[in-house]
Amino acid sequence: MTPWISDRKQLAMDNLNGLRDALNETRDITKKRLDYLEWEDYFMATAFLAAKRSKDPVTQVGACIVNEDKIIVGVGYNGMPKGCHDDEFPWNKKTEVDNDNKHLYVCHAELNAIINKNSMNLKNCTMYVVLFPCNECAKAIIQSGIKKVIYMSDKKASKIKTVASKRMFEAAGISYQQFIPRSKKILIDFDEINN
Ligand SMILES: O=c1ccn([C@H]2C[C@H](O)[C@@H](COP(=O)(O)O)O2)c(=O)[nH]1
Ligand SMILES: [Zn+2]
């Protein structure tokens, strides 16, 4: 690293530590913390954290299913099915060879979250998902009993699959709503517990 870059990095770290110390000094440890994660941010962040497990080089999706008691009952991300090694199956989508396309193989985040469920059923559950579900996932969501979908990105809104998903959700009485986060970023600092 060039010396001035490392100096700037050190300066930024010192500033950050200074800020944290200042915050700790002003924090009243006899009162309830106010900067805790809201439930909704917690569930969406769980979906985003799951997405970090994805090996897809273009789009990483994560999904988190929550029951009526605010208990997480399923988490998933997009990845190759069991037994289909992600070093052997293709991650490419623009290919001359028809069967060398990831879309033929990848198991979608929503489906994985549904399959990974650790409760009897998903009746009246809510799914938090990074990207609006495709039509195949919409079918699985509807059939599973999930009643609400909270999504972050609708960047594929004009695609026919997304249009079909919305049509099915509306017909099946599944509500969907775009997520508005309380804060744009959530930082996880593994060192925090030592301070
Ligand atoms: O509902 C969905 C839709 C897509 N995915 C996954 C499937 C693929 O791994 C990527 C999409 O790849 P692109 O390169 O953006 O076409 O996202 C999903 O998990 N759930
Ligand atoms: Zn899908």
PDB file of C-alpha atoms and ligand atoms in Angstrom:
ATOM      1  CA  MET A   1       0.000   0.000   0.000  1.00  0.00           C
ATOM      2  CA  THR A   2       1.310   3.515  -0.818  1.00  0.00           C
ATOM      3  CA  PRO A   3       2.418   5.187   2.457  1.00  0.00           C
ATOM      4  CA  TRP A   4      -0.031   8.114   2.187  1.00  0.00           C
ATOM      5  CA  ILE A   5      -2.939   5.734   1.672  1.00  0.00           C
ATOM      6  CA  SER A   6      -2.018   3.787   4.791  1.00  0.00           C
ATOM      7  CA  ASP A   7      -1.648   7.119   6.706  1.00  0.00           C
ATOM      8  CA  ARG A   8      -5.123   8.178   5.588  1.00  0.00           C
ATOM      9  CA  LYS A   9      -6.518   4.780   6.544  1.00  0.00           C
ATOM     10  CA  GLN A  10      -4.932   5.045   9.993  1.00  0.00           C
ATOM     11  CA  LEU A  11      -6.315   8.580  10.392  1.00  0.00           C
ATOM     12  CA  ALA A  12      -9.806   7.386   9.461  1.00  0.00           C
ATOM     13  CA  MET A  13      -9.509   4.502  11.966  1.00  0.00           C
ATOM     14  CA  ASP A  14      -8.346   6.923  14.705  1.00  0.00           C
ATOM     15  CA  ASN A  15     -11.290   9.210  13.949  1.00  0.00           C
ATOM     16  CA  LEU A  16     -13.682   6.287  14.097  1.00  0.00           C
ATOM     17  CA  ASN A  17     -12.264   5.055  17.400  1.00  0.00           C
ATOM     18  CA  GLY A  18     -12.407   8.610  18.779  1.00  0.00           C
ATOM     19  CA  LEU A  19     -16.051   8.877  17.775  1.00  0.00           C
ATOM     20  CA  ARG A  20     -16.846   5.528  19.359  1.00  0.00           C
ATOM     21  CA  ASP A  21     -15.135   6.546  22.625  1.00  0.00           C
ATOM     22  CA  ALA A  22     -17.075   9.833  22.635  1.00  0.00           C
ATOM     23  CA  LEU A  23     -20.321   7.933  22.076  1.00  0.00           C
ATOM     24  CA  ASN A  24     -19.520   5.471  24.848  1.00  0.00           C
ATOM     25  CA  GLU A  25     -18.813   8.314  27.240  1.00  0.00           C
ATOM     26  CA  THR A  26     -22.148   9.995  26.542  1.00  0.00           C
ATOM     27  CA  ARG A  27     -24.092   6.718  26.678  1.00  0.00           C
ATOM     28  CA  ASP A  28     -26.193   6.330  29.807  1.00  0.00           C
ATOM     29  CA  ILE A  29     -25.666   2.697  30.798  1.00  0.00           C
ATOM     30  CA  THR A  30     -28.584   2.787  33.225  1.00  0.00           C
ATOM     31  CA  LYS A  31     -31.077   3.333  30.398  1.00  0.00           C
ATOM     32  CA  LYS A  32     -32.335   1.263  27.498  1.00  0.00           C
ATOM     33  CA  ARG A  33     -30.242   1.558  24.318  1.00  0.00           C
ATOM     34  CA  LEU A  34     -31.972   3.577  21.629  1.00  0.00           C
ATOM     35  CA  ASP A  35     -29.810   2.705  18.634  1.00  0.00           C
ATOM     36  CA  TYR A  36     -30.912  -0.935  18.530  1.00  0.00           C
ATOM     37  CA  LEU A  37     -32.009  -2.577  15.267  1.00  0.00           C
ATOM     38  CA  GLU A  38     -35.721  -2.336  14.520  1.00  0.00           C
ATOM     39  CA  TRP A  39     -37.377  -5.707  13.795  1.00  0.00           C
ATOM     40  CA  GLU A  40     -37.845  -4.940  10.101  1.00  0.00           C
ATOM     41  CA  ASP A  41     -34.226  -3.819   9.626  1.00  0.00           C
ATOM     42  CA  TYR A  42     -33.097  -6.931  11.480  1.00  0.00           C
ATOM     43  CA  PHE A  43     -35.059  -9.255   9.181  1.00  0.00           C
ATOM     44  CA  MET A  44     -34.005  -7.490   5.985  1.00  0.00           C
ATOM     45  CA  ALA A  45     -30.394  -7.412   7.195  1.00  0.00           C
ATOM     46  CA  THR A  46     -30.648 -11.178   7.773  1.00  0.00           C
ATOM     47  CA  ALA A  47     -31.725 -11.572   4.127  1.00  0.00           C
ATOM     48  CA  PHE A  48     -28.791  -9.409   3.019  1.00  0.00           C
ATOM     49  CA  LEU A  49     -26.369 -11.355   5.204  1.00  0.00           C
ATOM     50  CA  ALA A  50     -27.603 -14.625   3.678  1.00  0.00           C
ATOM     51  CA  ALA A  51     -27.054 -13.113   0.204  1.00  0.00           C
ATOM     52  CA  LYS A  52     -23.375 -12.688   1.102  1.00  0.00           C
ATOM     53  CA  ARG A  53     -23.118 -16.501   0.971  1.00  0.00           C
ATOM     54  CA  SER A  54     -24.084 -16.546  -2.705  1.00  0.00           C
ATOM     55  CA  LYS A  55     -21.416 -17.480  -5.263  1.00  0.00           C
ATOM     56  CA  ASP A  56     -23.352 -15.843  -8.110  1.00  0.00           C
ATOM     57  CA  PRO A  57     -20.969 -13.276  -9.630  1.00  0.00           C
ATOM     58  CA  VAL A  58     -23.765 -10.984 -10.811  1.00  0.00           C
ATOM     59  CA  THR A  59     -26.770 -11.104  -8.499  1.00  0.00           C
ATOM     60  CA  GLN A  60     -26.708 -12.216  -4.871  1.00  0.00           C
ATOM     61  CA  VAL A  61     -30.162 -12.740  -3.398  1.00  0.00           C
ATOM     62  CA  GLY A  62     -31.091 -13.583   0.178  1.00  0.00           C
ATOM     63  CA  ALA A  63     -34.460 -14.295   1.775  1.00  0.00           C
ATOM     64  CA  CYS A  64     -35.615 -14.493   5.383  1.00  0.00           C
ATOM     65  CA  ILE A  65     -38.994 -15.881   6.460  1.00  0.00           C
ATOM     66  CA  VAL A  66     -40.544 -14.669   9.685  1.00  0.00           C
ATOM     67  CA  ASN A  67     -43.611 -16.030  11.463  1.00  0.00           C
ATOM     68  CA  GLU A  68     -46.379 -14.132  13.255  1.00  0.00           C
ATOM     69  CA  ASP A  69     -44.374 -14.225  16.510  1.00  0.00           C
ATOM     70  CA  LYS A  70     -41.421 -12.479  14.817  1.00  0.00           C
ATOM     71  CA  ILE A  71     -39.398 -15.673  14.823  1.00  0.00           C
ATOM     72  CA  ILE A  72     -37.160 -16.421  11.855  1.00  0.00           C
ATOM     73  CA  VAL A  73     -38.276 -19.771  10.433  1.00  0.00           C
ATOM     74  CA  GLY A  74     -36.278 -19.956   7.210  1.00  0.00           C
ATOM     75  CA  VAL A  75     -33.291 -18.325   5.512  1.00  0.00           C
ATOM     76  CA  GLY A  76     -31.851 -18.947   2.057  1.00  0.00           C
ATOM     77  CA  TYR A  77     -29.710 -17.563  -0.731  1.00  0.00           C
ATOM     78  CA  ASN A  78     -29.251 -18.369  -4.406  1.00  0.00           C
ATOM     79  CA  GLY A  79     -26.893 -21.235  -5.009  1.00  0.00           C
ATOM     80  CA  MET A  80     -26.364 -24.510  -6.792  1.00  0.00           C
ATOM     81  CA  PRO A  81     -28.533 -27.427  -5.618  1.00  0.00           C
ATOM     82  CA  LYS A  82     -27.041 -29.986  -3.231  1.00  0.00           C
ATOM     83  CA  GLY A  83     -24.636 -32.300  -5.019  1.00  0.00           C
ATOM     84  CA  CYS A  84     -24.143 -29.836  -7.891  1.00  0.00           C
ATOM     85  CA  HIS A  85     -20.775 -28.433  -6.976  1.00  0.00           C
ATOM     86  CA  ASP A  86     -20.465 -24.691  -7.418  1.00  0.00           C
ATOM     87  CA  ASP A  87     -16.966 -25.122  -8.857  1.00  0.00           C
ATOM     88  CA  GLU A  88     -18.287 -27.477 -11.522  1.00  0.00           C
ATOM     89  CA  PHE A  89     -21.593 -25.930 -12.528  1.00  0.00           C
ATOM     90  CA  PRO A  90     -21.599 -22.757 -14.653  1.00  0.00           C
ATOM     91  CA  TRP A  91     -22.006 -19.221 -13.295  1.00  0.00           C
ATOM     92  CA  ASN A  92     -22.142 -17.864 -16.801  1.00  0.00           C
ATOM     93  CA  LYS A  93     -25.380 -16.653 -18.364  1.00  0.00           C
ATOM     94  CA  LYS A  94     -24.193 -15.462 -21.764  1.00  0.00           C
ATOM     95  CA  THR A  95     -22.942 -18.586 -23.410  1.00  0.00           C
ATOM     96  CA  GLU A  96     -22.875 -20.297 -26.774  1.00  0.00           C
ATOM     97  CA  VAL A  97     -23.439 -23.667 -25.153  1.00  0.00           C
ATOM     98  CA  ASP A  98     -27.108 -23.896 -24.194  1.00  0.00           C
ATOM     99  CA  ASN A  99     -26.724 -26.012 -21.090  1.00  0.00           C
ATOM    100  CA  ASP A 100     -23.840 -23.956 -19.744  1.00  0.00           C
ATOM    101  CA  ASN A 101     -26.166 -21.299 -18.389  1.00  0.00           C
ATOM    102  CA  LYS A 102     -26.496 -20.755 -14.611  1.00  0.00           C
ATOM    103  CA  HIS A 103     -30.230 -20.093 -14.929  1.00  0.00           C
ATOM    104  CA  LEU A 104     -30.802 -23.780 -15.644  1.00  0.00           C
ATOM    105  CA  TYR A 105     -29.269 -24.804 -12.333  1.00  0.00           C
ATOM    106  CA  VAL A 106     -29.311 -22.148  -9.619  1.00  0.00           C
ATOM    107  CA  CYS A 107     -31.782 -22.705  -6.816  1.00  0.00           C
ATOM    108  CA  HIS A 108     -33.333 -19.346  -5.986  1.00  0.00           C
ATOM    109  CA  ALA A 109     -33.010 -17.741  -2.565  1.00  0.00           C
ATOM    110  CA  GLU A 110     -36.753 -17.728  -1.885  1.00  0.00           C
ATOM    111  CA  LEU A 111     -37.119 -21.419  -2.716  1.00  0.00           C
ATOM    112  CA  ASN A 112     -34.132 -22.285  -0.529  1.00  0.00           C
ATOM    113  CA  ALA A 113     -35.596 -20.269   2.355  1.00  0.00           C
ATOM    114  CA  ILE A 114     -38.912 -22.110   1.981  1.00  0.00           C
ATOM    115  CA  ILE A 115     -37.239 -25.532   1.780  1.00  0.00           C
ATOM    116  CA  ASN A 116     -34.969 -24.697   4.740  1.00  0.00           C
ATOM    117  CA  LYS A 117     -37.954 -23.910   6.975  1.00  0.00           C
ATOM    118  CA  ASN A 118     -37.635 -25.121  10.541  1.00  0.00           C
ATOM    119  CA  SER A 119     -41.327 -24.933  11.398  1.00  0.00           C
ATOM    120  CA  MET A 120     -44.275 -27.132  10.488  1.00  0.00           C
ATOM    121  CA  ASN A 121     -45.645 -24.707   7.926  1.00  0.00           C
ATOM    122  CA  LEU A 122     -45.277 -21.119   6.734  1.00  0.00           C
ATOM    123  CA  LYS A 123     -48.908 -20.094   7.162  1.00  0.00           C
ATOM    124  CA  ASN A 124     -49.261 -16.301   7.495  1.00  0.00           C
ATOM    125  CA  CYS A 125     -45.496 -15.783   7.462  1.00  0.00           C
ATOM    126  CA  THR A 126     -43.728 -12.786   5.938  1.00  0.00           C
ATOM    127  CA  MET A 127     -40.799 -13.099   3.557  1.00  0.00           C
ATOM    128  CA  TYR A 128     -38.066 -10.422   3.557  1.00  0.00           C
ATOM    129  CA  VAL A 129     -36.174 -10.599   0.305  1.00  0.00           C
ATOM    130  CA  VAL A 130     -33.376  -8.646  -1.326  1.00  0.00           C
ATOM    131  CA  LEU A 131     -34.902  -8.669  -4.839  1.00  0.00           C
ATOM    132  CA  PHE A 132     -38.514  -8.918  -5.976  1.00  0.00           C
ATOM    133  CA  PRO A 133     -39.253 -12.654  -6.457  1.00  0.00           C
ATOM    134  CA  CYS A 134     -39.399 -14.137  -9.946  1.00  0.00           C
ATOM    135  CA  ASN A 135     -42.531 -15.955 -11.170  1.00  0.00           C
ATOM    136  CA  GLU A 136     -41.238 -19.401 -10.125  1.00  0.00           C
ATOM    137  CA  CYS A 137     -40.495 -18.180  -6.603  1.00  0.00           C
ATOM    138  CA  ALA A 138     -43.847 -16.380  -6.508  1.00  0.00           C
ATOM    139  CA  LYS A 139     -45.559 -19.734  -7.124  1.00  0.00           C
ATOM    140  CA  ALA A 140     -43.606 -21.366  -4.285  1.00  0.00           C
ATOM    141  CA  ILE A 141     -44.345 -18.420  -1.976  1.00  0.00           C
ATOM    142  CA  ILE A 142     -48.072 -18.632  -2.693  1.00  0.00           C
ATOM    143  CA  GLN A 143     -48.220 -22.403  -2.248  1.00  0.00           C
ATOM    144  CA  SER A 144     -46.264 -22.255   1.016  1.00  0.00           C
ATOM    145  CA  GLY A 145     -48.851 -20.086   2.794  1.00  0.00           C
ATOM    146  CA  ILE A 146     -46.641 -16.981   3.110  1.00  0.00           C
ATOM    147  CA  LYS A 147     -48.952 -13.968   3.193  1.00  0.00           C
ATOM    148  CA  LYS A 148     -46.636 -10.981   2.812  1.00  0.00           C
ATOM    149  CA  VAL A 149     -43.490 -10.177   0.821  1.00  0.00           C
ATOM    150  CA  ILE A 150     -41.224  -7.284   1.786  1.00  0.00           C
ATOM    151  CA  TYR A 151     -38.579  -6.656  -0.838  1.00  0.00           C
ATOM    152  CA  MET A 152     -35.665  -4.268  -1.199  1.00  0.00           C
ATOM    153  CA  SER A 153     -35.011  -3.942  -4.927  1.00  0.00           C
ATOM    154  CA  ASP A 154     -37.452  -3.907  -7.798  1.00  0.00           C
ATOM    155  CA  LYS A 155     -34.744  -3.437 -10.417  1.00  0.00           C
ATOM    156  CA  LYS A 156     -36.278  -6.122 -12.645  1.00  0.00           C
ATOM    157  CA  ALA A 157     -39.770  -4.569 -12.486  1.00  0.00           C
ATOM    158  CA  SER A 158     -40.108  -4.343 -16.258  1.00  0.00           C
ATOM    159  CA  LYS A 159     -39.235  -8.032 -16.828  1.00  0.00           C
ATOM    160  CA  ILE A 160     -42.095 -10.334 -17.770  1.00  0.00           C
ATOM    161  CA  LYS A 161     -41.298 -12.666 -14.827  1.00  0.00           C
ATOM    162  CA  THR A 162     -41.718  -9.854 -12.307  1.00  0.00           C
ATOM    163  CA  VAL A 163     -44.939  -8.693 -13.949  1.00  0.00           C
ATOM    164  CA  ALA A 164     -46.227 -12.287 -13.741  1.00  0.00           C
ATOM    165  CA  SER A 165     -45.212 -12.522 -10.050  1.00  0.00           C
ATOM    166  CA  LYS A 166     -47.181  -9.391  -9.206  1.00  0.00           C
ATOM    167  CA  ARG A 167     -50.184 -10.679 -11.124  1.00  0.00           C
ATOM    168  CA  MET A 168     -50.107 -13.949  -9.174  1.00  0.00           C
ATOM    169  CA  PHE A 169     -49.549 -12.216  -5.812  1.00  0.00           C
ATOM    170  CA  GLU A 170     -52.513  -9.935  -6.415  1.00  0.00           C
ATOM    171  CA  ALA A 171     -54.771 -12.815  -7.449  1.00  0.00           C
ATOM    172  CA  ALA A 172     -53.678 -14.921  -4.469  1.00  0.00           C
ATOM    173  CA  GLY A 173     -54.035 -12.118  -1.928  1.00  0.00           C
ATOM    174  CA  ILE A 174     -50.322 -11.891  -1.089  1.00  0.00           C
ATOM    175  CA  SER A 175     -49.408  -8.337  -0.155  1.00  0.00           C
ATOM    176  CA  TYR A 176     -46.079  -6.964  -1.274  1.00  0.00           C
ATOM    177  CA  GLN A 177     -44.323  -3.861  -0.135  1.00  0.00           C
ATOM    178  CA  GLN A 178     -40.981  -2.215  -0.811  1.00  0.00           C
ATOM    179  CA  PHE A 179     -38.736  -1.940   2.220  1.00  0.00           C
ATOM    180  CA  ILE A 180     -37.721   1.456   3.552  1.00  0.00           C
ATOM    181  CA  PRO A 181     -34.708   0.974   5.815  1.00  0.00           C
ATOM    182  CA  ARG A 182     -34.278   3.122   8.905  1.00  0.00           C
ATOM    183  CA  SER A 183     -30.576   3.416   8.162  1.00  0.00           C
ATOM    184  CA  LYS A 184     -28.863   2.874   4.786  1.00  0.00           C
ATOM    185  CA  LYS A 185     -26.035   0.824   6.232  1.00  0.00           C
ATOM    186  CA  ILE A 186     -25.551  -1.581   9.102  1.00  0.00           C
ATOM    187  CA  LEU A 187     -21.991  -2.150  10.213  1.00  0.00           C
ATOM    188  CA  ILE A 188     -20.915  -5.392  11.817  1.00  0.00           C
ATOM    189  CA  ASP A 189     -17.692  -4.943  13.712  1.00  0.00           C
ATOM    190  CA  PHE A 190     -16.426  -8.212  15.191  1.00  0.00           C
ATOM    191  CA  ASP A 191     -14.152  -6.199  17.496  1.00  0.00           C
ATOM    192  CA  GLU A 192     -17.003  -4.216  19.031  1.00  0.00           C
ATOM    193  CA  ILE A 193     -17.600  -6.733  21.806  1.00  0.00           C
ATOM    194  CA  ASN A 194     -14.044  -6.167  23.077  1.00  0.00           C
ATOM    195  CA  ASN A 195     -14.548  -2.421  23.567  1.00  0.00           C
TER     196      ASN A 195
HETATM  197  O1  LIG B   1     -36.495 -14.664  -7.590  1.00  0.00           O
HETATM  198  C1  LIG B   1     -35.262 -14.765  -7.806  1.00  0.00           C
HETATM  199  C2  LIG B   1     -34.681 -14.411  -9.011  1.00  0.00           C
HETATM  200  C3  LIG B   1     -33.362 -14.655  -9.219  1.00  0.00           C
HETATM  201  N1  LIG B   1     -32.622 -15.228  -8.259  1.00  0.00           N
HETATM  202  C4  LIG B   1     -31.210 -15.516  -8.507  1.00  0.00           C
HETATM  203  C5  LIG B   1     -30.960 -16.484  -9.629  1.00  0.00           C
HETATM  204  C6  LIG B   1     -29.631 -16.067 -10.157  1.00  0.00           C
HETATM  205  O2  LIG B   1     -28.609 -16.672  -9.371  1.00  0.00           O
HETATM  206  C7  LIG B   1     -29.617 -14.563  -9.917  1.00  0.00           C
HETATM  207  C8  LIG B   1     -30.051 -13.771 -11.132  1.00  0.00           C
HETATM  208  O3  LIG B   1     -28.961 -13.669 -11.987  1.00  0.00           O
HETATM  209  P1  LIG B   1     -28.856 -12.527 -13.112  1.00  0.00           P
HETATM  210  O4  LIG B   1     -27.420 -12.574 -13.519  1.00  0.00           O
HETATM  211  O5  LIG B   1     -29.240 -11.210 -12.462  1.00  0.00           O
HETATM  212  O6  LIG B   1     -29.789 -12.902 -14.206  1.00  0.00           O
HETATM  213  O7  LIG B   1     -30.556 -14.323  -8.887  1.00  0.00           O
HETATM  214  C9  LIG B   1     -33.167 -15.538  -7.036  1.00  0.00           C
HETATM  215  O8  LIG B   1     -32.480 -16.059  -6.126  1.00  0.00           O
HETATM  216  N2  LIG B   1     -34.480 -15.287  -6.839  1.00  0.00           N
HETATM  217 ZN    ZN B   2     -36.980 -16.932  -8.281  1.00  0.00          ZN
END
